[in-house]
Short mmCIF file of C-alpha atoms in Angstrom, two decimals:
data_model
loop_
_atom_site.label_atom_id
_atom_site.label_comp_id
_atom_site.label_asym_id
_atom_site.label_seq_id
_atom_site.Cartn_x
_atom_site.Cartn_y
_atom_site.Cartn_z
CA MET A 438 -95.44 -26.61 -82.98
CA THR A 439 -92.22 -25.43 -84.64
CA GLN A 440 -91.17 -27.50 -87.65
CA PRO A 441 -87.61 -28.88 -87.44
CA ARG A 442 -85.13 -27.17 -89.76
CA LEU A 443 -83.25 -29.03 -92.46
CA PRO A 444 -79.63 -29.68 -91.59
CA GLY A 445 -77.46 -26.76 -92.67
CA ILE A 446 -75.61 -28.69 -95.38
CA LEU A 447 -78.88 -29.72 -97.01
CA GLY A 448 -80.37 -26.27 -96.71
CA ARG A 449 -77.41 -24.71 -98.53
CA ALA A 450 -76.97 -27.39 -101.17
CA VAL A 451 -79.23 -25.81 -103.76
CA PHE A 452 -77.65 -22.38 -103.18
CA PHE A 453 -74.17 -23.64 -104.04
CA MET A 454 -75.14 -25.72 -107.07
CA GLU A 455 -73.81 -24.19 -110.28
CA ASN A 456 -74.81 -24.88 -113.84
CA GLU A 457 -71.99 -26.07 -116.05
CA LEU A 458 -71.64 -25.44 -119.75
CA LYS A 459 -69.53 -27.50 -122.14
CA ILE A 460 -66.89 -25.95 -124.39
CA THR A 461 -67.90 -27.03 -127.89
CA SER A 462 -65.43 -24.94 -129.91
CA LEU A 463 -62.39 -22.70 -129.53
CA LYS A 464 -61.63 -20.48 -132.54
CA VAL A 465 -58.80 -18.02 -133.01
CA GLN A 466 -60.21 -14.67 -134.11
CA LYS A 467 -59.43 -13.79 -137.72
CA ARG A 468 -58.91 -10.09 -137.06
CA ASN A 469 -56.93 -10.59 -133.86
CA PRO A 470 -54.97 -13.85 -133.66
CA ASN A 471 -54.10 -13.06 -130.04
CA ARG A 472 -57.71 -13.66 -129.00
CA VAL A 473 -59.85 -16.79 -128.97
CA ASN A 474 -63.63 -17.09 -129.30
CA VAL A 475 -65.15 -19.53 -126.83
CA TYR A 476 -68.34 -21.42 -127.74
CA LEU A 477 -70.40 -23.05 -124.96
CA ASP A 478 -73.06 -25.64 -125.76
CA GLY A 479 -72.82 -24.69 -129.44
CA ASP A 480 -73.21 -20.92 -129.03
CA PHE A 481 -70.63 -18.13 -128.99
CA ALA A 482 -70.11 -17.11 -125.36
CA PHE A 483 -67.18 -14.68 -125.13
CA GLY A 484 -63.69 -13.87 -126.34
CA LEU A 485 -60.50 -14.33 -124.33
CA ALA A 486 -56.88 -13.38 -124.69
CA ARG A 487 -55.01 -16.37 -126.09
CA ILE A 488 -52.82 -16.61 -123.00
CA VAL A 489 -55.92 -16.76 -120.77
CA ALA A 490 -57.59 -19.39 -122.96
CA ALA A 491 -54.45 -21.53 -123.16
CA TRP A 492 -55.62 -24.08 -120.57
CA LEU A 493 -59.09 -24.55 -122.08
CA SER A 494 -60.01 -27.49 -124.30
CA VAL A 495 -63.03 -28.65 -126.29
CA GLY A 496 -65.24 -30.91 -124.18
CA GLN A 497 -64.28 -29.21 -120.93
CA ASN A 498 -67.09 -28.12 -118.62
CA LEU A 499 -67.08 -24.65 -117.09
CA SER A 500 -69.04 -23.54 -114.05
CA GLU A 501 -70.40 -20.00 -113.69
CA SER A 502 -67.66 -19.12 -111.21
CA GLN A 503 -64.97 -20.42 -113.58
CA ILE A 504 -66.42 -18.34 -116.41
CA GLU A 505 -66.39 -15.25 -114.20
CA THR A 506 -62.76 -15.95 -113.26
CA LEU A 507 -61.85 -16.24 -116.93
CA ARG A 508 -63.52 -12.92 -117.69
CA GLU A 509 -61.62 -11.24 -114.87
CA LYS A 510 -58.31 -12.66 -116.04
CA ASP A 511 -59.10 -11.46 -119.55
CA GLY A 512 -59.84 -7.99 -118.22
CA VAL A 513 -56.50 -7.90 -116.38
CA GLU A 514 -54.63 -9.16 -119.44
CA ALA A 515 -56.27 -6.55 -121.70
CA ALA A 516 -55.36 -3.78 -119.24
CA TYR A 517 -51.79 -5.12 -119.04
CA GLN A 518 -51.36 -5.12 -122.82
CA ARG A 519 -52.78 -1.59 -123.12
CA SER A 520 -50.41 -0.43 -120.39
CA LEU A 521 -47.44 -1.91 -122.23
CA THR A 522 -48.48 0.06 -125.31
CA PHE A 523 -48.84 3.21 -123.19
CA ILE A 524 -45.34 2.73 -121.78
CA SER A 525 -43.84 2.00 -125.21
CA TYR A 526 -44.12 5.67 -126.27
CA ARG A 527 -41.99 6.86 -123.34
CA PRO A 528 -41.24 5.75 -119.76
CA ARG A 529 -44.13 6.28 -117.32
CA SER A 530 -44.40 6.55 -113.57
CA GLU A 531 -46.64 4.23 -111.59
CA ALA A 532 -49.11 7.08 -111.02
CA GLU A 533 -49.29 7.82 -114.76
CA VAL A 534 -50.06 4.17 -115.54
CA ARG A 535 -52.74 4.08 -112.85
CA ARG A 536 -54.33 7.31 -114.10
CA LYS A 537 -54.45 5.93 -117.64
CA MET A 538 -56.15 2.73 -116.48
CA GLN A 539 -58.62 4.76 -114.43
CA GLU A 540 -59.50 6.75 -117.57
CA GLN A 541 -60.07 3.44 -119.37
CA GLY A 542 -62.43 2.22 -116.67
CA VAL A 543 -60.17 -0.55 -115.35
CA LYS A 544 -61.28 -1.85 -111.96
CA PRO A 545 -58.96 -0.76 -109.09
CA GLU A 546 -58.16 -4.35 -108.12
CA TRP A 547 -57.25 -5.17 -111.72
CA ALA A 548 -55.05 -2.05 -111.86
CA ASP A 549 -53.20 -3.23 -108.75
CA GLU A 550 -52.46 -6.56 -110.42
CA VAL A 551 -51.34 -4.90 -113.66
CA VAL A 552 -48.95 -2.53 -111.86
CA GLU A 553 -47.50 -5.42 -109.88
CA ARG A 554 -46.86 -7.35 -113.11
CA LEU A 555 -45.29 -4.31 -114.77
CA MET A 556 -43.00 -3.81 -111.79
CA ARG A 557 -41.97 -7.47 -111.80
CA ALA A 558 -41.19 -7.12 -115.51
CA GLY A 559 -39.03 -4.10 -114.74
CA VAL A 560 -40.90 -1.74 -117.08
CA VAL A 561 -42.39 0.36 -114.26
CA GLY A 562 -40.48 1.59 -111.22
CA ASP A 563 -40.50 5.10 -109.81
CA THR A 564 -36.89 5.05 -108.61
CA ASN A 565 -35.54 4.29 -112.08
CA PHE A 566 -38.12 6.55 -113.73
CA ALA A 567 -37.06 9.54 -111.62
CA ALA A 568 -33.36 8.93 -112.28
CA ALA A 569 -33.94 8.64 -116.03
CA TRP A 570 -36.10 11.78 -116.05
CA VAL A 571 -33.43 13.85 -114.29
CA GLU A 572 -30.65 12.46 -116.47
CA ASN A 573 -32.59 13.26 -119.64
CA ARG A 574 -33.39 16.77 -118.49
CA ALA A 575 -29.77 17.44 -117.49
CA ALA A 576 -28.52 16.30 -120.88
CA LEU A 577 -31.09 17.96 -123.13
CA HIS A 578 -32.96 20.66 -121.20
CA PRO A 579 -31.05 21.61 -118.02
CA ARG A 580 -33.15 23.12 -115.26
CA GLY A 581 -33.05 23.81 -111.54
CA ARG A 582 -33.80 21.39 -108.75
CA ARG A 583 -36.97 23.27 -107.84
CA LEU A 584 -38.50 22.78 -111.30
CA LEU A 585 -37.30 19.18 -111.52
CA THR A 586 -38.90 18.47 -108.15
CA TYR A 587 -42.17 20.02 -109.33
CA GLU A 588 -42.16 17.98 -112.55
CA LEU A 589 -41.53 14.71 -110.73
CA ARG A 590 -44.19 15.40 -108.12
CA GLN A 591 -46.62 15.96 -110.99
CA LYS A 592 -45.71 12.45 -112.11
CA GLY A 593 -46.60 11.07 -108.69
CA ILE A 594 -42.99 10.40 -107.61
CA SER A 595 -42.30 10.26 -103.87
CA ASP A 596 -40.01 12.80 -102.19
CA GLU A 597 -37.59 9.99 -101.35
CA ASP A 598 -37.21 8.93 -104.99
CA ILE A 599 -36.93 12.57 -106.07
CA SER A 600 -34.15 13.21 -103.57
CA THR A 601 -32.25 10.12 -104.76
CA ALA A 602 -32.61 11.15 -108.40
CA LEU A 603 -31.38 14.72 -107.78
CA GLU A 604 -28.34 13.66 -105.74
CA PRO A 605 -25.89 13.16 -108.67
CA LEU A 606 -26.57 16.61 -110.14
CA PRO A 607 -23.97 19.40 -109.91
CA GLU A 608 -24.56 22.44 -107.72
CA GLU A 609 -27.37 24.80 -108.71
CA GLU A 610 -25.00 27.33 -110.29
CA GLY A 611 -23.51 24.56 -112.41
CA LEU A 612 -26.97 23.57 -113.62
CA ALA A 613 -27.78 27.21 -114.39
CA TYR A 614 -24.54 27.58 -116.33
CA ASN A 615 -25.23 24.46 -118.40
CA ALA A 616 -28.71 25.73 -119.23
CA GLY A 617 -27.65 29.33 -119.84
CA VAL A 618 -24.62 28.75 -122.02
CA LYS A 619 -26.69 26.81 -124.57
CA TYR A 620 -29.31 29.52 -124.79
CA ALA A 621 -26.80 32.37 -124.81
CA SER A 622 -25.56 31.36 -128.27
CA ARG A 623 -28.81 32.87 -129.58
CA LEU A 624 -28.07 36.18 -127.90
CA LYS A 625 -24.75 36.99 -129.54
CA GLY A 626 -24.49 40.61 -130.62
CA LEU A 627 -26.86 41.95 -127.96
CA GLU A 628 -25.86 44.71 -125.55
CA TRP A 629 -25.37 43.77 -121.91
CA MET A 630 -28.81 44.96 -120.73
CA ASP A 631 -30.74 43.00 -123.36
CA PHE A 632 -28.45 39.99 -122.99
CA SER A 633 -28.92 39.97 -119.22
CA ARG A 634 -32.69 40.53 -119.34
CA ARG A 635 -33.37 37.75 -121.83
CA LEU A 636 -31.02 35.24 -120.22
CA THR A 637 -32.45 35.99 -116.78
CA GLY A 638 -35.96 35.36 -118.07
CA PHE A 639 -34.89 32.09 -119.68
CA LEU A 640 -33.19 30.80 -116.55
CA ALA A 641 -36.13 31.85 -114.36
CA ARG A 642 -38.43 29.77 -116.56
CA ARG A 643 -36.06 26.86 -116.01
CA GLY A 644 -36.58 27.13 -112.26
CA PHE A 645 -33.48 29.07 -111.18
CA SER A 646 -33.62 31.84 -108.58
CA TYR A 647 -32.35 35.35 -109.29
CA SER A 648 -29.52 34.94 -106.78
CA THR A 649 -28.34 31.86 -108.69
CA CYS A 650 -28.75 33.48 -112.11
CA LYS A 651 -26.91 36.74 -111.42
CA PRO A 652 -23.28 35.48 -111.19
CA VAL A 653 -23.87 32.85 -113.90
CA ILE A 654 -25.13 35.43 -116.39
CA ARG A 655 -22.09 37.64 -115.77
CA GLN A 656 -19.79 34.62 -116.22
CA ILE A 657 -21.42 33.65 -119.53
CA TRP A 658 -21.32 37.28 -120.73
CA ASP A 659 -17.63 37.57 -119.95
CA GLU A 660 -16.86 34.27 -121.72
CA PHE A 661 -18.79 35.30 -124.82
CA ASN A 662 -17.10 38.68 -125.00
CA THR A 663 -13.54 37.53 -124.43
CA ASN A 664 -13.57 34.84 -127.14
#
């Protein structure tokens, strides 16, 4: 004869029971005041970022699931702070930030949360990143649209954001002139053939085609030799 089963709620009760541990001490770390050591039932358990530990208090009980949630939040916060440091050296694209976190072993779901926070804070955004990149290049190291497009794609920028960033630039010959006239100051005193060869090579490395370079080089030569 088949034995009757226990009602489902009774059969699952033991499975869902969780042990709880009491917080007996919270101590700010001496070497890193932004982190707090958590002691459970008298023993050191783990460290947390101060912002994650802010809602904890001595005497509070924590279940296993709550402890796991705290650890996850701490992992996200640590990844967020490292990303802010990474961005502080120079602006970064979303793809660059994600690649860095991947190298650091950050879980994909944590990385998603970090990027979302960075975007809300306005410190990561591919549209602004692409515009700033192009503006900086145009001011300091002029180059052609083809090379700029390649550089931005390497940063993980979408074609739409690249197109928007390139829109304010002058025509290709204007970009080539801006790049070439700076470099040509080093070539004063050269004969036409050497002047042309070296300036052509320079502009080609900056992403300009020969058809774009040819009239620009003649223009710069004429300006240098009529002044």
